[in-house]
């Protein structure tokens, strides 16, 4: 069996006798021995051979031992160098130690002593090399661990993004998208609260249509909560984000103008459909140590992008009618939150209009149009300032002019997506008068769409038959007088006749009463 190759040793000395003795002794012991008479020769040996240990004299011609040690150290600091000298000095000792010399032998040197030194030095060198390898291995492991962590984080990110995408694809209505959006924002960014506002160019302020709080996933917040939660973020911030269509992150919200003290961190992301702003999603962190980071904003923006696709897809390919309706009806619910009269009034006007339309033998399609237009006819009031809309007393002329803009605002909102042209027309014309003295266009007679003429009678009837903050509801006989009196001036005479006969049967009264007790909603 072949014995393992022993170490290669280099002896450097200008005294040949020393080289001969060492060479013979260590060769017999099985080492491979190389010799050199000075530093220059030694370096040329090192060029050819992988030397495991070098013993060198100090004083030699051409290149002395100290310079040699320095050269070896520069080439490969794992080769141990042992100095052999007959004249040790403190200065030499210090120099040699600086150059990686591992031991110092004083001549005359005993061969046994030399061998012991060799074994010790080689052993140390092996430990040194092993130590270096071990260090590299540890560094490698740490790197792998950090790569693994990075990978896990990326997988988690992808899962989150996937979760966002799948969640929206499962929603079947626009209102569902808004609700899912706010719930997801709270869940994924660990926010305290989230609100989705619809932005419409016809309205000067954002309109909150959905909100969620942490810990209440799946439970819809009440209309009052919706108002309270949405009021925490100043309107200017929502409108700024909507205007720039770029997201906003404020990690530390304390002390910022317009914020309540409890708000620690804020994110706002726009939701645009075909580059046109449609809404804004906001999240806030109250109290605690949690703060939003860039990554949370990335998630929030990803959510609004996918919500936009979902809304667009729903509107384009599935239930166009119902989804647009649910989008717009969110406005009606929002009006109801601040002005419950408008919402209930809209329901009653729709019911009465449909009774009249049926009696006039309108088609099922016309009844559908009337249903939508009736529920949304005053939707433009969301664009009217609260101090005017909710004013308890009589309006000034100027305030009345502002209120009158609601029919145009409403028509613009409904027409925003380029659909529902007939509904849009009816909403625009519901305050036109038969004799041409109405608004906004002063249309006359049959130039006013039939369904708008029907809606106008039902609208006035319900307004007079309702309690308002500034007056009590009127007696029925008085209402009938007013409507009769408006025949041909305010109203289409034929429709007034039909209203009178329907009223006489009690059908109108019953429909309104029925709504008052069951409050059935939009359909
Ligand atoms: Fe109106």
CSV table of C-alpha atoms and ligand atoms in Angstrom, one decimal, residues 345 377-379 381 403 406-407 427 430-431 439 459, ligand 1:
chain,number,residue,atom,x,y,z
A,345,UNK,CA,-88.2,60.3,-0.9
A,377,UNK,CA,-83.2,61.4,-9.6
A,378,UNK,CA,-81.9,63.5,-6.7
A,379,UNK,CA,-78.4,61.9,-6.7
A,381,UNK,CA,-77.6,66.5,-4.2
A,403,UNK,CA,-79.9,73.6,-5.2
A,406,UNK,CA,-78.6,69.1,-8.6
A,407,UNK,CA,-80.5,67.9,-11.7
A,427,UNK,CA,-82.8,62.9,-14.2
A,430,UNK,CA,-87.3,66.0,-13.6
A,431,UNK,CA,-87.7,69.7,-12.7
A,439,UNK,CA,-85.1,74.1,-15.2
A,459,UNK,CA,-91.8,64.1,-7.1
B,1,LIG,FE1,-85.1,67.0,-7.5
